[in-house]
PDB file of C-alpha atoms and ligand atoms in Angstrom:
ATOM      1  CA  UNK A  22      93.534 123.095 106.307  1.00  0.00           C
ATOM      2  CA  UNK A  23      94.454 121.330 102.767  1.00  0.00           C
ATOM      3  CA  UNK A  24      91.989 119.846 100.339  1.00  0.00           C
ATOM      4  CA  UNK A  25      92.722 118.036  97.119  1.00  0.00           C
ATOM      5  CA  UNK A  26      90.206 117.095  94.350  1.00  0.00           C
ATOM      6  CA  UNK A  27      91.606 115.081  91.556  1.00  0.00           C
ATOM      7  CA  UNK A  28      89.524 115.665  89.004  1.00  0.00           C
ATOM      8  CA  UNK A  29      89.909 116.937  85.259  1.00  0.00           C
ATOM      9  CA  UNK A  30      93.716 116.115  85.477  1.00  0.00           C
ATOM     10  CA  UNK A  31      96.011 115.650  82.556  1.00  0.00           C
ATOM     11  CA  UNK A  32      96.157 112.298  81.478  1.00  0.00           C
ATOM     12  CA  UNK A  33      99.203 111.230  83.120  1.00  0.00           C
ATOM     13  CA  UNK A  34     101.779 113.618  85.079  1.00  0.00           C
ATOM     14  CA  UNK A  35     105.481 112.737  84.350  1.00  0.00           C
ATOM     15  CA  UNK A  36     106.805 111.917  87.862  1.00  0.00           C
ATOM     16  CA  UNK A  37     110.136 113.590  89.209  1.00  0.00           C
ATOM     17  CA  UNK A  38     113.030 111.661  90.561  1.00  0.00           C
ATOM     18  CA  UNK A  39     112.085 112.502  94.152  1.00  0.00           C
ATOM     19  CA  UNK A  40     108.525 111.588  94.020  1.00  0.00           C
ATOM     20  CA  UNK A  41     109.550 108.290  92.309  1.00  0.00           C
ATOM     21  CA  UNK A  42     111.995 107.792  95.279  1.00  0.00           C
ATOM     22  CA  UNK A  43     109.383 108.566  97.631  1.00  0.00           C
ATOM     23  CA  UNK A  44     107.466 105.761  96.084  1.00  0.00           C
ATOM     24  CA  UNK A  45     109.814 103.357  96.533  1.00  0.00           C
ATOM     25  CA  UNK A  46     109.318 103.756 100.068  1.00  0.00           C
ATOM     26  CA  UNK A  47     105.470 102.912  99.594  1.00  0.00           C
ATOM     27  CA  UNK A  48     104.314  99.119  99.398  1.00  0.00           C
ATOM     28  CA  UNK A  49     103.937  97.942  95.713  1.00  0.00           C
ATOM     29  CA  UNK A  50     100.409  97.775  95.643  1.00  0.00           C
ATOM     30  CA  UNK A  51      99.811 101.783  96.812  1.00  0.00           C
ATOM     31  CA  UNK A  52     102.754 102.855  94.317  1.00  0.00           C
ATOM     32  CA  UNK A  53     100.668 102.578  91.385  1.00  0.00           C
ATOM     33  CA  UNK A  54      98.223 105.174  93.027  1.00  0.00           C
ATOM     34  CA  UNK A  55     100.792 107.476  93.299  1.00  0.00           C
ATOM     35  CA  UNK A  56     100.417 109.698  89.819  1.00  0.00           C
ATOM     36  CA  UNK A  57      97.245 110.201  89.976  1.00  0.00           C
ATOM     37  CA  UNK A  58      96.666 110.394  94.008  1.00  0.00           C
ATOM     38  CA  UNK A  59      99.427 111.318  95.915  1.00  0.00           C
ATOM     39  CA  UNK A  60     100.834 115.155  95.873  1.00  0.00           C
ATOM     40  CA  UNK A  61     103.633 115.393  94.301  1.00  0.00           C
ATOM     41  CA  UNK A  62     106.603 117.036  96.225  1.00  0.00           C
ATOM     42  CA  UNK A  63     107.080 120.292  94.264  1.00  0.00           C
ATOM     43  CA  UNK A  64     103.444 120.877  94.659  1.00  0.00           C
ATOM     44  CA  UNK A  65     103.529 119.972  98.391  1.00  0.00           C
ATOM     45  CA  UNK A  66     106.405 122.319  99.213  1.00  0.00           C
ATOM     46  CA  UNK A  67     104.791 124.743  97.334  1.00  0.00           C
ATOM     47  CA  UNK A  68     101.463 124.400  99.725  1.00  0.00           C
ATOM     48  CA  UNK A  69     103.683 123.699 102.871  1.00  0.00           C
ATOM     49  CA  UNK A  70     105.027 127.614 102.295  1.00  0.00           C
ATOM     50  CA  UNK A  71     101.287 128.432 101.956  1.00  0.00           C
ATOM     51  CA  UNK A  72      99.878 126.844 105.190  1.00  0.00           C
ATOM     52  CA  UNK A  73     102.663 126.853 107.334  1.00  0.00           C
ATOM     53  CA  UNK A  74     104.280 130.519 107.088  1.00  0.00           C
ATOM     54  CA  UNK A  75     105.700 130.098 110.739  1.00  0.00           C
ATOM     55  CA  UNK A  76     106.803 127.937 113.609  1.00  0.00           C
ATOM     56  CA  UNK A  77     104.255 126.103 115.885  1.00  0.00           C
ATOM     57  CA  UNK A  78     101.313 125.917 113.378  1.00  0.00           C
ATOM     58  CA  UNK A  79      98.872 123.170 112.925  1.00  0.00           C
ATOM     59  CA  UNK A  80      97.814 121.919 109.647  1.00  0.00           C
ATOM     60  CA  UNK A  81      95.294 119.437 108.794  1.00  0.00           C
ATOM     61  CA  UNK A  82      95.038 117.314 105.554  1.00  0.00           C
ATOM     62  CA  UNK A  83      91.546 116.386 104.923  1.00  0.00           C
ATOM     63  CA  UNK A  84      91.902 113.051 102.938  1.00  0.00           C
ATOM     64  CA  UNK A  85      96.180 112.334 103.627  1.00  0.00           C
ATOM     65  CA  UNK A  86      96.012 109.259 101.539  1.00  0.00           C
ATOM     66  CA  UNK A  87      99.651 107.724 102.481  1.00  0.00           C
ATOM     67  CA  UNK A  88     100.921 110.726 104.195  1.00  0.00           C
ATOM     68  CA  UNK A  89     102.813 112.542 101.291  1.00  0.00           C
ATOM     69  CA  UNK A  90     101.991 116.292 102.058  1.00  0.00           C
ATOM     70  CA  UNK A  91     102.122 115.875 105.785  1.00  0.00           C
ATOM     71  CA  UNK A  92     105.576 114.181 105.519  1.00  0.00           C
ATOM     72  CA  UNK A  93     106.908 117.018 103.332  1.00  0.00           C
ATOM     73  CA  UNK A  94     105.306 119.395 105.379  1.00  0.00           C
ATOM     74  CA  UNK A  95     106.716 118.062 108.241  1.00  0.00           C
ATOM     75  CA  UNK A  96     110.286 117.796 106.947  1.00  0.00           C
ATOM     76  CA  UNK A  97     110.201 121.289 105.562  1.00  0.00           C
ATOM     77  CA  UNK A  98     108.314 123.468 107.970  1.00  0.00           C
ATOM     78  CA  UNK A  99     108.014 123.666 112.007  1.00  0.00           C
ATOM     79  CA  UNK A 100     104.457 122.992 112.178  1.00  0.00           C
ATOM     80  CA  UNK A 101     102.547 119.979 113.688  1.00  0.00           C
ATOM     81  CA  UNK A 102     100.782 118.234 110.556  1.00  0.00           C
ATOM     82  CA  UNK A 103      97.540 116.380 110.978  1.00  0.00           C
ATOM     83  CA  UNK A 104      96.179 113.707 108.065  1.00  0.00           C
ATOM     84  CA  UNK A 105      92.556 112.313 108.296  1.00  0.00           C
ATOM     85  CA  UNK A 106      91.854 109.528 105.927  1.00  0.00           C
ATOM     86  CA  UNK A 107      88.893 107.248 105.443  1.00  0.00           C
ATOM     87  CA  UNK A 108      91.084 103.989 104.123  1.00  0.00           C
ATOM     88  CA  UNK A 109      92.543 102.443 107.391  1.00  0.00           C
ATOM     89  CA  UNK A 110      95.507 100.789 105.388  1.00  0.00           C
ATOM     90  CA  UNK A 111      96.542 103.859 104.154  1.00  0.00           C
ATOM     91  CA  UNK A 112      96.901 105.250 107.827  1.00  0.00           C
ATOM     92  CA  UNK A 113      98.921 102.581 108.992  1.00  0.00           C
ATOM     93  CA  UNK A 114     100.992 103.091 105.736  1.00  0.00           C
ATOM     94  CA  UNK A 115     101.353 106.948 106.972  1.00  0.00           C
ATOM     95  CA  UNK A 116     102.025 106.175 110.449  1.00  0.00           C
ATOM     96  CA  UNK A 117     104.984 103.472 109.361  1.00  0.00           C
ATOM     97  CA  UNK A 118     106.521 106.083 106.811  1.00  0.00           C
ATOM     98  CA  UNK A 119     106.870 108.866 109.087  1.00  0.00           C
ATOM     99  CA  UNK A 120     108.721 106.565 111.613  1.00  0.00           C
ATOM    100  CA  UNK A 121     111.021 105.876 108.608  1.00  0.00           C
ATOM    101  CA  UNK A 122     111.312 109.145 107.981  1.00  0.00           C
ATOM    102  CA  UNK A 123     111.904 110.473 111.358  1.00  0.00           C
ATOM    103  CA  UNK A 124     108.843 112.751 111.404  1.00  0.00           C
ATOM    104  CA  UNK A 125     106.571 111.050 113.717  1.00  0.00           C
ATOM    105  CA  UNK A 126     106.773 113.357 116.207  1.00  0.00           C
ATOM    106  CA  UNK A 127     105.703 116.116 113.878  1.00  0.00           C
ATOM    107  CA  UNK A 128     102.768 113.995 112.102  1.00  0.00           C
ATOM    108  CA  UNK A 129      99.523 111.950 113.413  1.00  0.00           C
ATOM    109  CA  UNK A 130      97.548 110.104 110.972  1.00  0.00           C
ATOM    110  CA  UNK A 131      93.968 109.433 112.175  1.00  0.00           C
ATOM    111  CA  UNK A 132      91.212 107.202 110.883  1.00  0.00           C
ATOM    112  CA  UNK A 133      87.951 108.693 109.570  1.00  0.00           C
ATOM    113  CA  UNK A 134      85.379 110.265 107.328  1.00  0.00           C
ATOM    114  CA  UNK A 135      85.872 113.730 107.101  1.00  0.00           C
ATOM    115  CA  UNK A 136      83.158 115.033 104.293  1.00  0.00           C
ATOM    116  CA  UNK A 137      85.891 115.125 101.849  1.00  0.00           C
ATOM    117  CA  UNK A 138      85.955 114.257  98.495  1.00  0.00           C
ATOM    118  CA  UNK A 139      82.490 113.643  96.817  1.00  0.00           C
ATOM    119  CA  UNK A 140      83.709 111.783  93.681  1.00  0.00           C
ATOM    120  CA  UNK A 141      85.434 109.351  95.593  1.00  0.00           C
ATOM    121  CA  UNK A 142      81.587 107.231  95.112  1.00  0.00           C
ATOM    122  CA  UNK A 143      81.499 104.610  92.622  1.00  0.00           C
ATOM    123  CA  UNK A 144      81.174 105.939  88.946  1.00  0.00           C
ATOM    124  CA  UNK A 145      79.400 102.535  88.064  1.00  0.00           C
ATOM    125  CA  UNK A 146      76.203 101.135  89.056  1.00  0.00           C
ATOM    126  CA  UNK A 147      74.996 104.042  90.891  1.00  0.00           C
ATOM    127  CA  UNK A 148      71.591 105.764  91.049  1.00  0.00           C
ATOM    128  CA  UNK A 149      72.922 108.956  89.455  1.00  0.00           C
ATOM    129  CA  UNK A 150      69.911 111.044  90.642  1.00  0.00           C
ATOM    130  CA  UNK A 151      71.071 110.002  94.461  1.00  0.00           C
ATOM    131  CA  UNK A 152      74.679 110.380  93.569  1.00  0.00           C
ATOM    132  CA  UNK A 153      74.219 113.941  92.639  1.00  0.00           C
ATOM    133  CA  UNK A 154      72.178 114.724  95.765  1.00  0.00           C
ATOM    134  CA  UNK A 155      74.847 113.293  98.068  1.00  0.00           C
ATOM    135  CA  UNK A 156      77.520 115.413  96.012  1.00  0.00           C
ATOM    136  CA  UNK A 157      75.563 118.415  96.744  1.00  0.00           C
ATOM    137  CA  UNK A 158      75.054 117.462 100.307  1.00  0.00           C
ATOM    138  CA  UNK A 159      78.697 116.620 100.991  1.00  0.00           C
ATOM    139  CA  UNK A 160      79.883 119.930  99.164  1.00  0.00           C
ATOM    140  CA  UNK A 161      77.216 121.775 101.595  1.00  0.00           C
ATOM    141  CA  UNK A 162      78.557 120.046 104.380  1.00  0.00           C
ATOM    142  CA  UNK A 163      82.530 121.466 103.583  1.00  0.00           C
ATOM    143  CA  UNK A 164      81.078 124.694 103.026  1.00  0.00           C
ATOM    144  CA  UNK A 165      79.579 125.021 106.618  1.00  0.00           C
ATOM    145  CA  UNK A 166      82.673 123.648 108.099  1.00  0.00           C
ATOM    146  CA  UNK A 167      84.896 126.121 106.151  1.00  0.00           C
ATOM    147  CA  UNK A 168      82.574 128.786 107.240  1.00  0.00           C
ATOM    148  CA  UNK A 169      82.748 127.966 110.812  1.00  0.00           C
ATOM    149  CA  UNK A 170      86.823 128.050 111.142  1.00  0.00           C
ATOM    150  CA  UNK A 171      88.222 130.812 113.241  1.00  0.00           C
ATOM    151  CA  UNK A 172      89.404 134.286 111.621  1.00  0.00           C
ATOM    152  CA  UNK A 173      92.489 134.093 109.927  1.00  0.00           C
ATOM    153  CA  UNK A 174      92.168 130.150 109.310  1.00  0.00           C
ATOM    154  CA  UNK A 175      93.723 129.130 106.128  1.00  0.00           C
ATOM    155  CA  UNK A 176      92.606 126.603 103.779  1.00  0.00           C
ATOM    156  CA  UNK A 177      94.684 125.487 100.358  1.00  0.00           C
ATOM    157  CA  UNK A 178      92.683 123.801  97.963  1.00  0.00           C
ATOM    158  CA  UNK A 179      94.489 121.771  95.372  1.00  0.00           C
ATOM    159  CA  UNK A 180      92.064 121.775  92.006  1.00  0.00           C
ATOM    160  CA  UNK A 181      89.363 123.310  94.041  1.00  0.00           C
ATOM    161  CA  UNK A 182      86.785 120.973  96.371  1.00  0.00           C
ATOM    162  CA  UNK A 183      83.658 120.737  94.376  1.00  0.00           C
ATOM    163  CA  UNK A 184      81.995 124.212  95.649  1.00  0.00           C
ATOM    164  CA  UNK A 185      82.318 127.390  96.028  1.00  0.00           C
ATOM    165  CA  UNK A 186      84.686 128.954  99.082  1.00  0.00           C
ATOM    166  CA  UNK A 187      82.156 130.614 101.410  1.00  0.00           C
ATOM    167  CA  UNK A 188      81.816 134.362 101.129  1.00  0.00           C
ATOM    168  CA  UNK A 189      83.603 135.163 104.368  1.00  0.00           C
ATOM    169  CA  UNK A 190      87.226 133.851 102.738  1.00  0.00           C
ATOM    170  CA  UNK A 191      89.484 136.110 100.619  1.00  0.00           C
ATOM    171  CA  UNK A 192      91.618 134.543  97.960  1.00  0.00           C
ATOM    172  CA  UNK A 193      95.224 135.365  98.739  1.00  0.00           C
ATOM    173  CA  UNK A 194      97.096 133.758  96.037  1.00  0.00           C
ATOM    174  CA  UNK A 195      96.599 131.576  93.266  1.00  0.00           C
ATOM    175  CA  UNK A 196      99.117 129.430  91.438  1.00  0.00           C
ATOM    176  CA  UNK A 197      99.084 127.157  88.375  1.00  0.00           C
ATOM    177  CA  UNK A 198     101.655 124.807  88.282  1.00  0.00           C
ATOM    178  CA  UNK A 199     102.218 123.755  84.996  1.00  0.00           C
ATOM    179  CA  UNK A 200     104.863 120.766  85.578  1.00  0.00           C
ATOM    180  CA  UNK A 201     102.061 119.018  87.274  1.00  0.00           C
ATOM    181  CA  UNK A 202      98.995 120.732  85.449  1.00  0.00           C
ATOM    182  CA  UNK A 203      97.419 121.654  89.106  1.00  0.00           C
ATOM    183  CA  UNK A 204      95.843 124.482  90.377  1.00  0.00           C
ATOM    184  CA  UNK A 205      96.723 125.757  93.740  1.00  0.00           C
ATOM    185  CA  UNK A 206      94.854 128.362  96.030  1.00  0.00           C
ATOM    186  CA  UNK A 207      95.249 129.793  99.371  1.00  0.00           C
ATOM    187  CA  UNK A 208      91.947 131.340 100.806  1.00  0.00           C
ATOM    188  CA  UNK A 209      91.959 132.685 104.045  1.00  0.00           C
ATOM    189  CA  UNK A 210      88.897 133.060 106.538  1.00  0.00           C
ATOM    190  CA  UNK A 211      87.681 136.669 107.498  1.00  0.00           C
ATOM    191  CA  UNK A 212      87.986 140.440 107.292  1.00  0.00           C
ATOM    192  CA  UNK A 213      91.876 140.223 108.851  1.00  0.00           C
ATOM    193  CA  UNK A 214      92.920 138.147 105.819  1.00  0.00           C
ATOM    194  CA  UNK A 215      93.092 141.471 103.865  1.00  0.00           C
ATOM    195  CA  UNK A 216      95.859 142.697 106.227  1.00  0.00           C
ATOM    196  CA  UNK A 217      97.967 139.662 105.356  1.00  0.00           C
ATOM    197  CA  UNK A 218     100.608 139.466 102.362  1.00  0.00           C
ATOM    198  CA  UNK A 219     101.870 136.601 100.679  1.00  0.00           C
ATOM    199  CA  UNK A 220     105.115 136.294  98.986  1.00  0.00           C
ATOM    200  CA  UNK A 221     105.113 135.681  95.867  1.00  0.00           C
TER     201      UNK A 221
HETATM  202  C1  SAM B  11      94.090 112.742  96.170  1.00  0.00           C
HETATM  203  S1  SAM B  11      94.200 111.922  97.370  1.00  0.00           S
HETATM  204  C2  SAM B  11      95.134 112.946  98.357  1.00  0.00           C
HETATM  205  C3  SAM B  11      96.290 112.425  99.125  1.00  0.00           C
HETATM  206  C4  SAM B  11      97.052 113.347 100.403  1.00  0.00           C
HETATM  207  N1  SAM B  11      96.536 114.609 100.543  1.00  0.00           N
HETATM  208  C5  SAM B  11      98.348 113.842  99.690  1.00  0.00           C
HETATM  209  O1  SAM B  11      98.706 115.071  99.473  1.00  0.00           O
HETATM  210  O2  SAM B  11      99.310 112.804  99.065  1.00  0.00           O
HETATM  211  C6  SAM B  11      92.606 112.092  98.346  1.00  0.00           C
HETATM  212  C7  SAM B  11      92.456 111.055  99.532  1.00  0.00           C
HETATM  213  O3  SAM B  11      91.457 111.501 100.210  1.00  0.00           O
HETATM  214  C8  SAM B  11      90.763 110.334 101.109  1.00  0.00           C
HETATM  215  N2  SAM B  11      89.197 110.675 101.101  1.00  0.00           N
HETATM  216  C9  SAM B  11      88.274 110.801 100.227  1.00  0.00           C
HETATM  217  N3  SAM B  11      87.057 111.002 100.647  1.00  0.00           N
HETATM  218  C10 SAM B  11      87.336 111.150 102.177  1.00  0.00           C
HETATM  219  C11 SAM B  11      86.633 111.334 103.459  1.00  0.00           C
HETATM  220  N4  SAM B  11      85.421 111.464 103.156  1.00  0.00           N
HETATM  221  N5  SAM B  11      87.434 111.003 104.582  1.00  0.00           N
HETATM  222  C12 SAM B  11      88.589 110.930 104.498  1.00  0.00           C
HETATM  223  N6  SAM B  11      89.490 110.748 103.796  1.00  0.00           N
HETATM  224  C13 SAM B  11      89.079 110.814 102.366  1.00  0.00           C
HETATM  225  C14 SAM B  11      90.993 109.483  99.846  1.00  0.00           C
HETATM  226  O4  SAM B  11      90.715 107.954 100.615  1.00  0.00           O
HETATM  227  C15 SAM B  11      92.429 109.869  99.254  1.00  0.00           C
HETATM  228  O5  SAM B  11      93.697 109.233 100.128  1.00  0.00           O
END
């Protein structure tokens, strides 16, 4: 499972030539969201090695946007990549892109609200007390979902998820990706996590 939170980001990340090539495949209106919202390819490749170390794994990207992480994952691993996204337009774009890139058989994109990013509520004209309450409820909901995942489930977070991982998880790997200014972490569920060794 992959969860990313874009908060406290550097002003504007430099984009690589491969990221710009990916952006050119997107409808123009979605391209301008890239630098802030879609995972840089370098980071997506690192996340793929953590989430999908062997063939036949199934990975869920919670908040999949235009499907960039799933697309990179499907092109660079032998797993089956699922994305769930709250904006239907983004789901359509992801499905079209997966077809164009030849990974439609290894990706699935679903439209839905999966409890994910509490900071996506409007920043203005809101009741801040209610906002804080909603945020805490959503984080608690995510924590409950994470705690219920089976033994050895892998969770990769990018900039955390707004809360603390349940105590049943082991932090197996952490990396600061300097070029992107992002923190990537791999958590594994359950006591068996201690027996897993991650390559550096
Ligand atoms: C930072 S973007 C990440 C995009 C993608 N994971 C990637 O790697 O390029 C976060 C995405 O999560 C979606 N999102 C936020 N809250 C959500 C929710 N409750 N359910 C489904 N999607 C959500 C947003 O619409 C946005 O597209």
